[in-house]
PDB file of C-alpha atoms and ligand atoms in Angstrom:
ATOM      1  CA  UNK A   1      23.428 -54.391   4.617  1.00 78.00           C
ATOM      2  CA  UNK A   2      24.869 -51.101   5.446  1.00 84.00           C
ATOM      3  CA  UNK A   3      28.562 -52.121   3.609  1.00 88.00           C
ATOM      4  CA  UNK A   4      26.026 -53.110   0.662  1.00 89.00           C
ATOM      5  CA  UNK A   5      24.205 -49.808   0.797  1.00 90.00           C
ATOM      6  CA  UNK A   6      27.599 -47.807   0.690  1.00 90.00           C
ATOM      7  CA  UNK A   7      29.051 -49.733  -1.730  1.00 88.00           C
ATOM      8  CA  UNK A   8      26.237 -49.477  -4.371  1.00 88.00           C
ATOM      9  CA  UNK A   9      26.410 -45.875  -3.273  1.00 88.00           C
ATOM     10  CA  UNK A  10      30.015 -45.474  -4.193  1.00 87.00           C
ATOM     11  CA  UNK A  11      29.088 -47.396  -7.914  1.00 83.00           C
ATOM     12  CA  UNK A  12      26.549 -44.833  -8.750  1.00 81.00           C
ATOM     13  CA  UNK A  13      28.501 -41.778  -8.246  1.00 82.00           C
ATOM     14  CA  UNK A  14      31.753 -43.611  -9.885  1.00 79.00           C
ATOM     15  CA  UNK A  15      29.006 -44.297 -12.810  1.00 77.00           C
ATOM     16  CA  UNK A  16      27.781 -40.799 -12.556  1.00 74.00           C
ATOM     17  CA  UNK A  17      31.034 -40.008 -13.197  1.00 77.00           C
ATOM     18  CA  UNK A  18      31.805 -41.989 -16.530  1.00 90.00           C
ATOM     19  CA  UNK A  19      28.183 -41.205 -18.219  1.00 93.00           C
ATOM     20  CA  UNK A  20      26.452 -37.910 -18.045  1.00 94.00           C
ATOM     21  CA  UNK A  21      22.883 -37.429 -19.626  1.00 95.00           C
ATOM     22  CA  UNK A  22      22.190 -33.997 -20.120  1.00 97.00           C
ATOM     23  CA  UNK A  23      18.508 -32.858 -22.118  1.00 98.00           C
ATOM     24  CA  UNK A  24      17.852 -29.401 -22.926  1.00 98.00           C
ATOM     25  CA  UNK A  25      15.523 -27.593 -24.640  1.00 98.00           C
ATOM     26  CA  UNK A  26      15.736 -24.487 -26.915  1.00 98.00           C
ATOM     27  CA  UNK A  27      13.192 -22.045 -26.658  1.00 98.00           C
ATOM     28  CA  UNK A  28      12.642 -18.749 -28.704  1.00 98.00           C
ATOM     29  CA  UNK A  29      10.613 -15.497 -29.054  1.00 97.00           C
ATOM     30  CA  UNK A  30      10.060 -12.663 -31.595  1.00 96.00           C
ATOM     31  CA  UNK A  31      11.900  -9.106 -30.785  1.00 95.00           C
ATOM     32  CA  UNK A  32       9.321  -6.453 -30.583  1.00 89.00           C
ATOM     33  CA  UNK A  33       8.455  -3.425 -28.693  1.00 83.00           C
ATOM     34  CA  UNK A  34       6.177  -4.139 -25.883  1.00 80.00           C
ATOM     35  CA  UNK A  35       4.653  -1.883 -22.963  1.00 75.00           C
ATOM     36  CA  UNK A  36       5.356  -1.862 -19.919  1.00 71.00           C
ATOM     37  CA  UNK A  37       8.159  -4.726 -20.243  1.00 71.00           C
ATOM     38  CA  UNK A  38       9.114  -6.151 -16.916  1.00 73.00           C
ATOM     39  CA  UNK A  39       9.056  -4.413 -13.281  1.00 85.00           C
ATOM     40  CA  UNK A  40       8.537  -0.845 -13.165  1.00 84.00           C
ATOM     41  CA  UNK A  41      11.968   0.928 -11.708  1.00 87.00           C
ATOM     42  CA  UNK A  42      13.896  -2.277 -13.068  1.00 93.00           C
ATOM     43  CA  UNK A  43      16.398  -0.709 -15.718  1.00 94.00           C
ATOM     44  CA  UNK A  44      18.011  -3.200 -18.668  1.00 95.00           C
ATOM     45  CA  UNK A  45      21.476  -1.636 -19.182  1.00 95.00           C
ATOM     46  CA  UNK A  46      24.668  -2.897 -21.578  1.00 96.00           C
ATOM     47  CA  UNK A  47      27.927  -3.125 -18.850  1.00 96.00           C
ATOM     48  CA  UNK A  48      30.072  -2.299 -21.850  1.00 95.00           C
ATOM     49  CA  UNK A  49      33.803  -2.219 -19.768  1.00 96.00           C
ATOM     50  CA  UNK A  50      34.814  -4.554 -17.182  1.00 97.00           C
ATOM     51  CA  UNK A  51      34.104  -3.628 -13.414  1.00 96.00           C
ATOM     52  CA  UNK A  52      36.064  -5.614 -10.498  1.00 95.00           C
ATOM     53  CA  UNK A  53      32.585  -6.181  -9.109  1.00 94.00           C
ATOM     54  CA  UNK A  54      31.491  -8.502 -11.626  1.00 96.00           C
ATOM     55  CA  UNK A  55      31.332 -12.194 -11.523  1.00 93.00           C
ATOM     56  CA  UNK A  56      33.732 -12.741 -14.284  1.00 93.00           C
ATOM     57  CA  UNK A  57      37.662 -12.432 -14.315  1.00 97.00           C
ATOM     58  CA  UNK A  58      38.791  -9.899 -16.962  1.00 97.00           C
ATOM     59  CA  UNK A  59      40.127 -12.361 -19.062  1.00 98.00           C
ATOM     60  CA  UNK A  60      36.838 -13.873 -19.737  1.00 98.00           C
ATOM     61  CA  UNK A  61      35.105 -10.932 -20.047  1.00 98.00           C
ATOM     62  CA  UNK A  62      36.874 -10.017 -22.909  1.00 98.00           C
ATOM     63  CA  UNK A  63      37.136 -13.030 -24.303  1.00 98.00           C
ATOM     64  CA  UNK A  64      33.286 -13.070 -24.365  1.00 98.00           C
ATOM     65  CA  UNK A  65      32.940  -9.822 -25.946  1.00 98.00           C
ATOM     66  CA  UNK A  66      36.106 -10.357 -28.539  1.00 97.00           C
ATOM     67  CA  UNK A  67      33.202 -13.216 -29.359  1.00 97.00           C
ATOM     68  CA  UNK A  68      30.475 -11.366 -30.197  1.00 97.00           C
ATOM     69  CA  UNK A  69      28.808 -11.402 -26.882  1.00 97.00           C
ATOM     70  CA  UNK A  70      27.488  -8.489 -24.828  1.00 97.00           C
ATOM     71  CA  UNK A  71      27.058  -8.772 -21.202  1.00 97.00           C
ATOM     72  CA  UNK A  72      23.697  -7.052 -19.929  1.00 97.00           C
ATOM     73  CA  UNK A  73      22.166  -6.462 -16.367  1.00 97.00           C
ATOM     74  CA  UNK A  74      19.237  -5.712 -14.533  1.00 97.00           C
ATOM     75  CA  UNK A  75      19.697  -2.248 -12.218  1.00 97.00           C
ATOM     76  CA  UNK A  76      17.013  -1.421  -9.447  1.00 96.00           C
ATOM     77  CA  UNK A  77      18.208   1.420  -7.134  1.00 94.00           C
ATOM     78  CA  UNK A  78      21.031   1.484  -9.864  1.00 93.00           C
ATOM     79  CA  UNK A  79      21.878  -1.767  -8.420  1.00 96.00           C
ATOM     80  CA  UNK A  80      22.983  -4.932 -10.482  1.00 97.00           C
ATOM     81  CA  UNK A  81      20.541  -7.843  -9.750  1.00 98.00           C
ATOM     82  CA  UNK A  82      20.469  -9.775 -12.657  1.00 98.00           C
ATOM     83  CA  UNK A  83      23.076 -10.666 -15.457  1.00 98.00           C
ATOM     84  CA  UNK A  84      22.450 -12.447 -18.582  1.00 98.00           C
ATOM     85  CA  UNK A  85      25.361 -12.908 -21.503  1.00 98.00           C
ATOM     86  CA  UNK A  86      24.010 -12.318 -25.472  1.00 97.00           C
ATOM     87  CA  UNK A  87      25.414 -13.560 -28.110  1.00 97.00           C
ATOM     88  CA  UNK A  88      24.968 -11.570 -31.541  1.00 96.00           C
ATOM     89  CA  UNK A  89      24.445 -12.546 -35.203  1.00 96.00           C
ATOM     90  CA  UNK A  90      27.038 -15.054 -36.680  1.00 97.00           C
ATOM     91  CA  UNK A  91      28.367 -15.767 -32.962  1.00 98.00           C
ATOM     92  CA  UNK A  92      29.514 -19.717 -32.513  1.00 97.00           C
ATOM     93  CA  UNK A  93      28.034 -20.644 -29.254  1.00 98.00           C
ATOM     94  CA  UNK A  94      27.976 -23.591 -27.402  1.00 98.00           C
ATOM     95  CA  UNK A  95      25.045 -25.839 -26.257  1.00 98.00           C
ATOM     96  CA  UNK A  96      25.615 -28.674 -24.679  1.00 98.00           C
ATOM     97  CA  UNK A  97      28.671 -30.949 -24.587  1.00 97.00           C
ATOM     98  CA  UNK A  98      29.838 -31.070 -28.458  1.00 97.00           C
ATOM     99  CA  UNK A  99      26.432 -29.432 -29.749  1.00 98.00           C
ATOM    100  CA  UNK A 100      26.911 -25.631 -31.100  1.00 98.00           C
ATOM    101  CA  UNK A 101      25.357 -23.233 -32.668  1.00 98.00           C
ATOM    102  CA  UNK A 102      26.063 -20.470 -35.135  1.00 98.00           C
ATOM    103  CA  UNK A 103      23.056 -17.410 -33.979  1.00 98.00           C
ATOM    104  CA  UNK A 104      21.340 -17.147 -37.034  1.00 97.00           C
ATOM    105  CA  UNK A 105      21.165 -13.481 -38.855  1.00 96.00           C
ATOM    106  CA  UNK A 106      18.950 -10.961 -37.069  1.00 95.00           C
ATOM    107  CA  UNK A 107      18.486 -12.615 -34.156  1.00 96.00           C
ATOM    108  CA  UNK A 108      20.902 -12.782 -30.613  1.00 97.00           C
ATOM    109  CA  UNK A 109      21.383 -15.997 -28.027  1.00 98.00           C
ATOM    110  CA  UNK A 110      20.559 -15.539 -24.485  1.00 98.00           C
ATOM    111  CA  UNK A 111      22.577 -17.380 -22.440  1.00 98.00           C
ATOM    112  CA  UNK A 112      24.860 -17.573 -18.831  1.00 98.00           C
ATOM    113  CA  UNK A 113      22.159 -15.689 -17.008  1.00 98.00           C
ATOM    114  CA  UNK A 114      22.107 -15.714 -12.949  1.00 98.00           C
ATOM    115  CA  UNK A 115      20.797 -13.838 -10.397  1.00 98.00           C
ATOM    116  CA  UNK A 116      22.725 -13.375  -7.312  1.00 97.00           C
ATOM    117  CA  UNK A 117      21.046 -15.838  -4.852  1.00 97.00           C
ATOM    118  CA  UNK A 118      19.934 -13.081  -2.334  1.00 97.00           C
ATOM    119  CA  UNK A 119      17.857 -11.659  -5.042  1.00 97.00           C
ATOM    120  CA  UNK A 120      16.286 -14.551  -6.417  1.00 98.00           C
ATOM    121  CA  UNK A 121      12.421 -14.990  -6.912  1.00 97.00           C
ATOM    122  CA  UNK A 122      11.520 -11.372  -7.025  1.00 96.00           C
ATOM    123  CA  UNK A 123      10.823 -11.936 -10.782  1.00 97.00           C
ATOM    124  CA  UNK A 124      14.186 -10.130 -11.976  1.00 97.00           C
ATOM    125  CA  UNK A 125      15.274 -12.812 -14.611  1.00 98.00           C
ATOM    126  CA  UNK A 126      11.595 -12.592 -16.402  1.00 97.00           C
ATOM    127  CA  UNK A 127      12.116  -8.514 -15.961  1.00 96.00           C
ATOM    128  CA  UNK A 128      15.685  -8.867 -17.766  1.00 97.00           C
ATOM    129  CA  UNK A 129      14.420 -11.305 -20.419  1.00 97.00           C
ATOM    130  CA  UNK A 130      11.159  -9.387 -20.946  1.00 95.00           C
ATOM    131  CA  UNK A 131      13.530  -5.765 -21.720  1.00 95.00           C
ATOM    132  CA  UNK A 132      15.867  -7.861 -23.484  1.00 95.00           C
ATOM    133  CA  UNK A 133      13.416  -9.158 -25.822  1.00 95.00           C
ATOM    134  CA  UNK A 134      11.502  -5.741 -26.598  1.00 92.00           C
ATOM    135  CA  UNK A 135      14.762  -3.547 -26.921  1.00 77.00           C
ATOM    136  CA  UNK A 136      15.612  -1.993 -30.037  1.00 68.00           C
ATOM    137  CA  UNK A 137      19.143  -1.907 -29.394  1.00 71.00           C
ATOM    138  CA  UNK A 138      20.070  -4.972 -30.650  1.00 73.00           C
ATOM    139  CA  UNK A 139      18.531  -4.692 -34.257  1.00 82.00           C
ATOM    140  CA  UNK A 140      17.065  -8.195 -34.315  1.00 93.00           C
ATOM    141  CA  UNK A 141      13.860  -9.282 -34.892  1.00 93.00           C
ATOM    142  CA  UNK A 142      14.138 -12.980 -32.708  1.00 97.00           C
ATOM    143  CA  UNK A 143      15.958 -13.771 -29.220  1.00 97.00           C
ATOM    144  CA  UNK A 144      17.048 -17.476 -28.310  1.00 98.00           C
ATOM    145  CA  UNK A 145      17.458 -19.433 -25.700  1.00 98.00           C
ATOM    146  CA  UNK A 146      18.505 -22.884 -24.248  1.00 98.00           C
ATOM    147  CA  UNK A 147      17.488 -24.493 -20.895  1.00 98.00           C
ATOM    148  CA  UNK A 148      18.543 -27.519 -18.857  1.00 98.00           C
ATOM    149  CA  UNK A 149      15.128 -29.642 -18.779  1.00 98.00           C
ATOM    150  CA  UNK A 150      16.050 -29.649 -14.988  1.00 98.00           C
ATOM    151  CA  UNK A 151      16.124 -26.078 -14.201  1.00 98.00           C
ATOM    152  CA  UNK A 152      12.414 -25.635 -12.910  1.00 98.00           C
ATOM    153  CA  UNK A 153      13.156 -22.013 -12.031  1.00 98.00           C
ATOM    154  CA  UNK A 154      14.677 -20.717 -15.193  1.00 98.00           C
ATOM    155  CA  UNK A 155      11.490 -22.511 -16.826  1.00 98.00           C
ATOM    156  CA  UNK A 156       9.364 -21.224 -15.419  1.00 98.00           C
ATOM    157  CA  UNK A 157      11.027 -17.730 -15.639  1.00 98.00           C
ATOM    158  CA  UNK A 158      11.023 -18.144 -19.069  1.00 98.00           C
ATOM    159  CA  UNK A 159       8.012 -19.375 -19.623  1.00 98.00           C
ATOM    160  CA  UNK A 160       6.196 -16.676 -18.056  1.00 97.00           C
ATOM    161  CA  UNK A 161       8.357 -13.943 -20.193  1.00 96.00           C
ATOM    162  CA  UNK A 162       7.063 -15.348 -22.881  1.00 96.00           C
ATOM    163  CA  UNK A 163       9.562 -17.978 -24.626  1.00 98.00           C
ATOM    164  CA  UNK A 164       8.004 -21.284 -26.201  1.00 98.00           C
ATOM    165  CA  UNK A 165       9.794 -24.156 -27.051  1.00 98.00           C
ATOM    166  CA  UNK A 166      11.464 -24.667 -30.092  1.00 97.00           C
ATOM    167  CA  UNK A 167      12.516 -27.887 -29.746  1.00 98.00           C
ATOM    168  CA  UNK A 168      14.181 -30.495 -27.230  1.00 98.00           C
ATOM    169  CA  UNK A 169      17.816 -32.084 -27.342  1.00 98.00           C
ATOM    170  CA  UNK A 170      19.942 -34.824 -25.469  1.00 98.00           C
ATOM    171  CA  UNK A 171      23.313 -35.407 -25.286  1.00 98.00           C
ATOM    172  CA  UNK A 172      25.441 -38.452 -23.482  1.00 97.00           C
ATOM    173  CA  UNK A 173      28.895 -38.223 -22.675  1.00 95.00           C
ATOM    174  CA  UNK A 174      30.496 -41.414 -21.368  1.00 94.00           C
ATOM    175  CA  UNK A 175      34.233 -41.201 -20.383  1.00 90.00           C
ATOM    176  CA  UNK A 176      34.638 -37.600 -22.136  1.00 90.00           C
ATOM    177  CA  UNK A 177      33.371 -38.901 -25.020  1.00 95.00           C
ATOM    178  CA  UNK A 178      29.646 -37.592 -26.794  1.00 96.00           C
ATOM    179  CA  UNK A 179      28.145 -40.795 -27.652  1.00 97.00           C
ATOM    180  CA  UNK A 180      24.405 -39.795 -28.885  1.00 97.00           C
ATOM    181  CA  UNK A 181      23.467 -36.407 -29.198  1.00 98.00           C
ATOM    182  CA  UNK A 182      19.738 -36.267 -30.709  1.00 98.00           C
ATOM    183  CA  UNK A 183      17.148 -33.551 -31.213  1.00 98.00           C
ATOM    184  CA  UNK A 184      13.078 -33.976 -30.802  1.00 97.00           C
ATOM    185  CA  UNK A 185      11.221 -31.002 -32.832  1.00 95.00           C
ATOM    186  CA  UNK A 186       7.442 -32.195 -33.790  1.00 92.00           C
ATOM    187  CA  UNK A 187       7.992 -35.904 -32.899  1.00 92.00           C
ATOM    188  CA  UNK A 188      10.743 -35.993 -35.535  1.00 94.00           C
ATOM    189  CA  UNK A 189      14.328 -37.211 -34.167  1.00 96.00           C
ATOM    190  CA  UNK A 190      17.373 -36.214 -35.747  1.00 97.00           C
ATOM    191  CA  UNK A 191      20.902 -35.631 -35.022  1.00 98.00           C
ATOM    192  CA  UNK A 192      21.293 -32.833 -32.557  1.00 98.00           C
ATOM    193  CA  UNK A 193      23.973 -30.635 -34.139  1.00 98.00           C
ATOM    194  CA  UNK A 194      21.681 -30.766 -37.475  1.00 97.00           C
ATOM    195  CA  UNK A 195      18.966 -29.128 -36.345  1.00 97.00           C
ATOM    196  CA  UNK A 196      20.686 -26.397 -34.393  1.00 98.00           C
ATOM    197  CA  UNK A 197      22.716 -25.865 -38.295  1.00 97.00           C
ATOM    198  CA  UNK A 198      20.024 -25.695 -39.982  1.00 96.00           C
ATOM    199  CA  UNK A 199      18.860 -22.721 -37.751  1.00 95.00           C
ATOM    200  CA  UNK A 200      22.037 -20.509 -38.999  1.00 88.00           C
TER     201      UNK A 200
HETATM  202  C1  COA B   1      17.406 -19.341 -12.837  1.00 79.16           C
HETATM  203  C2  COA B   1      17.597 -17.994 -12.167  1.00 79.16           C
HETATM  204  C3  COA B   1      18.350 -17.066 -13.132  1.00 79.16           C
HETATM  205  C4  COA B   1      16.213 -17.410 -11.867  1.00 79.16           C
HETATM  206  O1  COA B   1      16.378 -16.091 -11.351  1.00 79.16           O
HETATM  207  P1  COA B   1      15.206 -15.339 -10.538  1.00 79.16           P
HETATM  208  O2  COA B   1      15.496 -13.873 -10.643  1.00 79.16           O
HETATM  209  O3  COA B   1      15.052 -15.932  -9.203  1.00 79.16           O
HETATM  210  O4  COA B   1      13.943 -15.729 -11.435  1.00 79.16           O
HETATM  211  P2  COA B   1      12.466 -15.128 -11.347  1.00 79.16           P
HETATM  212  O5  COA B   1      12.186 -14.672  -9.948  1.00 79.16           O
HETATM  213  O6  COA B   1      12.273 -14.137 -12.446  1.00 79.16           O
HETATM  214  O7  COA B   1      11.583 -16.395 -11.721  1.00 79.16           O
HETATM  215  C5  COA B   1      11.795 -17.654 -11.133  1.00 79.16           C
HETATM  216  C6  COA B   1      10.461 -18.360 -10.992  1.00 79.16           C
HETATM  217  O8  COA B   1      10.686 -19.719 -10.649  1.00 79.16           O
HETATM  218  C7  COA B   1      10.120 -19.983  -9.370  1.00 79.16           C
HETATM  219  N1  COA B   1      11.008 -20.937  -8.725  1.00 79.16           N
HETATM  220  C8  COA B   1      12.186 -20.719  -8.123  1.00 79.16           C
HETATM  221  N2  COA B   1      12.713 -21.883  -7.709  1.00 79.16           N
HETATM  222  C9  COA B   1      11.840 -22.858  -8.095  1.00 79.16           C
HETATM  223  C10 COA B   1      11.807 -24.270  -7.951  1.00 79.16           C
HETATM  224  N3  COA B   1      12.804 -24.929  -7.369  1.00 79.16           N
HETATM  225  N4  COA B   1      10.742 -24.936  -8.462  1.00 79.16           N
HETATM  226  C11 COA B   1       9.737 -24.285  -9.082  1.00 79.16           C
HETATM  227  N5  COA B   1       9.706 -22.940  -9.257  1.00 79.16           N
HETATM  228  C12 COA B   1      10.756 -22.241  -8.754  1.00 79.16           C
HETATM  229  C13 COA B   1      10.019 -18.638  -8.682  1.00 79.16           C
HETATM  230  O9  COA B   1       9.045 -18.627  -7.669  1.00 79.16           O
HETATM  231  C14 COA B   1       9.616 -17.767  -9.877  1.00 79.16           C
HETATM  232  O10 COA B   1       8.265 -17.985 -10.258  1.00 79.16           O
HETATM  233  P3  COA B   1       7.088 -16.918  -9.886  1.00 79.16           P
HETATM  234  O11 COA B   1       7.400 -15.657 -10.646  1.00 79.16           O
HETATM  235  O12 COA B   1       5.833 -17.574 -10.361  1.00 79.16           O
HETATM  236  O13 COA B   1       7.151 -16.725  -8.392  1.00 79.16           O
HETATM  237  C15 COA B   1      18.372 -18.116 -10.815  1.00 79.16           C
HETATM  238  O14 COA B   1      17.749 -19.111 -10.021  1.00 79.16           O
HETATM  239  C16 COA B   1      19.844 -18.458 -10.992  1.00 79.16           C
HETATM  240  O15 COA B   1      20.690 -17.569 -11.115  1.00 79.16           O
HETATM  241  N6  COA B   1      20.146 -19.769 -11.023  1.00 79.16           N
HETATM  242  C17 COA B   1      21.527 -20.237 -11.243  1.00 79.16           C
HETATM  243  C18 COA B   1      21.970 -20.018 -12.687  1.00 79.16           C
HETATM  244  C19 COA B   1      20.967 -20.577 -13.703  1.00 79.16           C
HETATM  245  O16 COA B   1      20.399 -21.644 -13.533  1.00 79.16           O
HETATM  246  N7  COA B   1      20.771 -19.839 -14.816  1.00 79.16           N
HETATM  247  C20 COA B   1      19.803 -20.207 -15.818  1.00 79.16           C
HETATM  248  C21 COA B   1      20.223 -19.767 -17.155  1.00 79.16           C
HETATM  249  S1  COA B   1      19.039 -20.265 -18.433  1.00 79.16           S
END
């Protein structure tokens, strides 16, 4: 029993291996000036050059702003506490597995956010995502974002700052290979990568 346990065991991962399911869903809100955005003392600031500190190699930090994105964070106590990236206008971003996205004019992409695990569930990510979303800076009048169906916490985060779904998405990859990769908006499937080009 226990040699049949292990072995089915050692076939799911191995399967888990060859096929990955991923779902996702891509949520959105308009850009405008709101009171009061997010926790009072939290700052939303632009880290504009590279600092050692940061989660990122150099590299990869320019990379990501030679690609139209903009790395932002969250100070309290002039502290870092939250990061998210954001892409700009007429940035090529991707989604999931083969699916991209080109961000569509006046509006930015919202995307590789984390807080630092020792800081987590003091609302920071819906502070940064609330500031984010009712700055001026960027220019645009609609912010985007896209969420693994699994991640309860960034959900829920963004739920409560104010995102709603756009639509949902799936994608399977078996051996490295995308072999479906569908999109659900108002009980209507089509092919994934259509519906995120038709946003552009
Ligand atoms: C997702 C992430 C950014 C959230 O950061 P955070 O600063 O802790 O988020 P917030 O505190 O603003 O909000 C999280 C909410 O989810 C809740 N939560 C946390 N874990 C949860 C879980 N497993 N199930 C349900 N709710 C959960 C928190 O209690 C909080 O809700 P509340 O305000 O009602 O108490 C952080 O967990 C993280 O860095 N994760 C790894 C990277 C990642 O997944 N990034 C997502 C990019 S879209």
């Amino acid at each position: 029993m226990k040699t049949l346990k292990r072995s089915l065991g050692l076939l799911k991962r191995k399967l888990g291996r060859m096929v990955e399911i991923k779902a996702g869903i891509l949520l959105h809100q308009p850009v405008a000036a709101r009171e009061g955005a997010g926790i009072p003392g939290a700052q939303l600031a632009r880290a504009s050059v590279y600092r050692p500190d940061l989660d990122y190699s150099k590299d990869e930090f320019t990379r990501r702003n030679l690609r139209q994105n903009d790395l932002y964070e969250l100070l309290v106590d002039r502290r870092p506490v939250c990061f998210g990236w954001v892409a700009r206008a007429g940035a090529r971003v991707g989604i999931l597995h083969d699916i991209q996205m080109t961000v569509p004019d006046r509006a930015f992409y919202i995307w590789d956010c984390v807080t630092p695990p020792e800081y987590r569930g003091r609302g920071y990510f819906q502070s940064l995502l609330k500031q984010l979303v009712s700055s001026r800076d960027t220019g645009a009048n609609l912010a985007l974002v896209a969420v693994d169906t699994r991640n309860t916490a960034s959900r829920k985060a963004l739920a409560k700052a104010g995102f709603q779904p756009l639509f949902s998405y799936l994608s399977i990859r078996v051996l490295g290979r995308v072999v479906l990769a569908v999109a659900n908006r108002g009980h209507r499937l089509s092919q994934a990568q259509i519906l995120f080009d038709q946003l552009a």
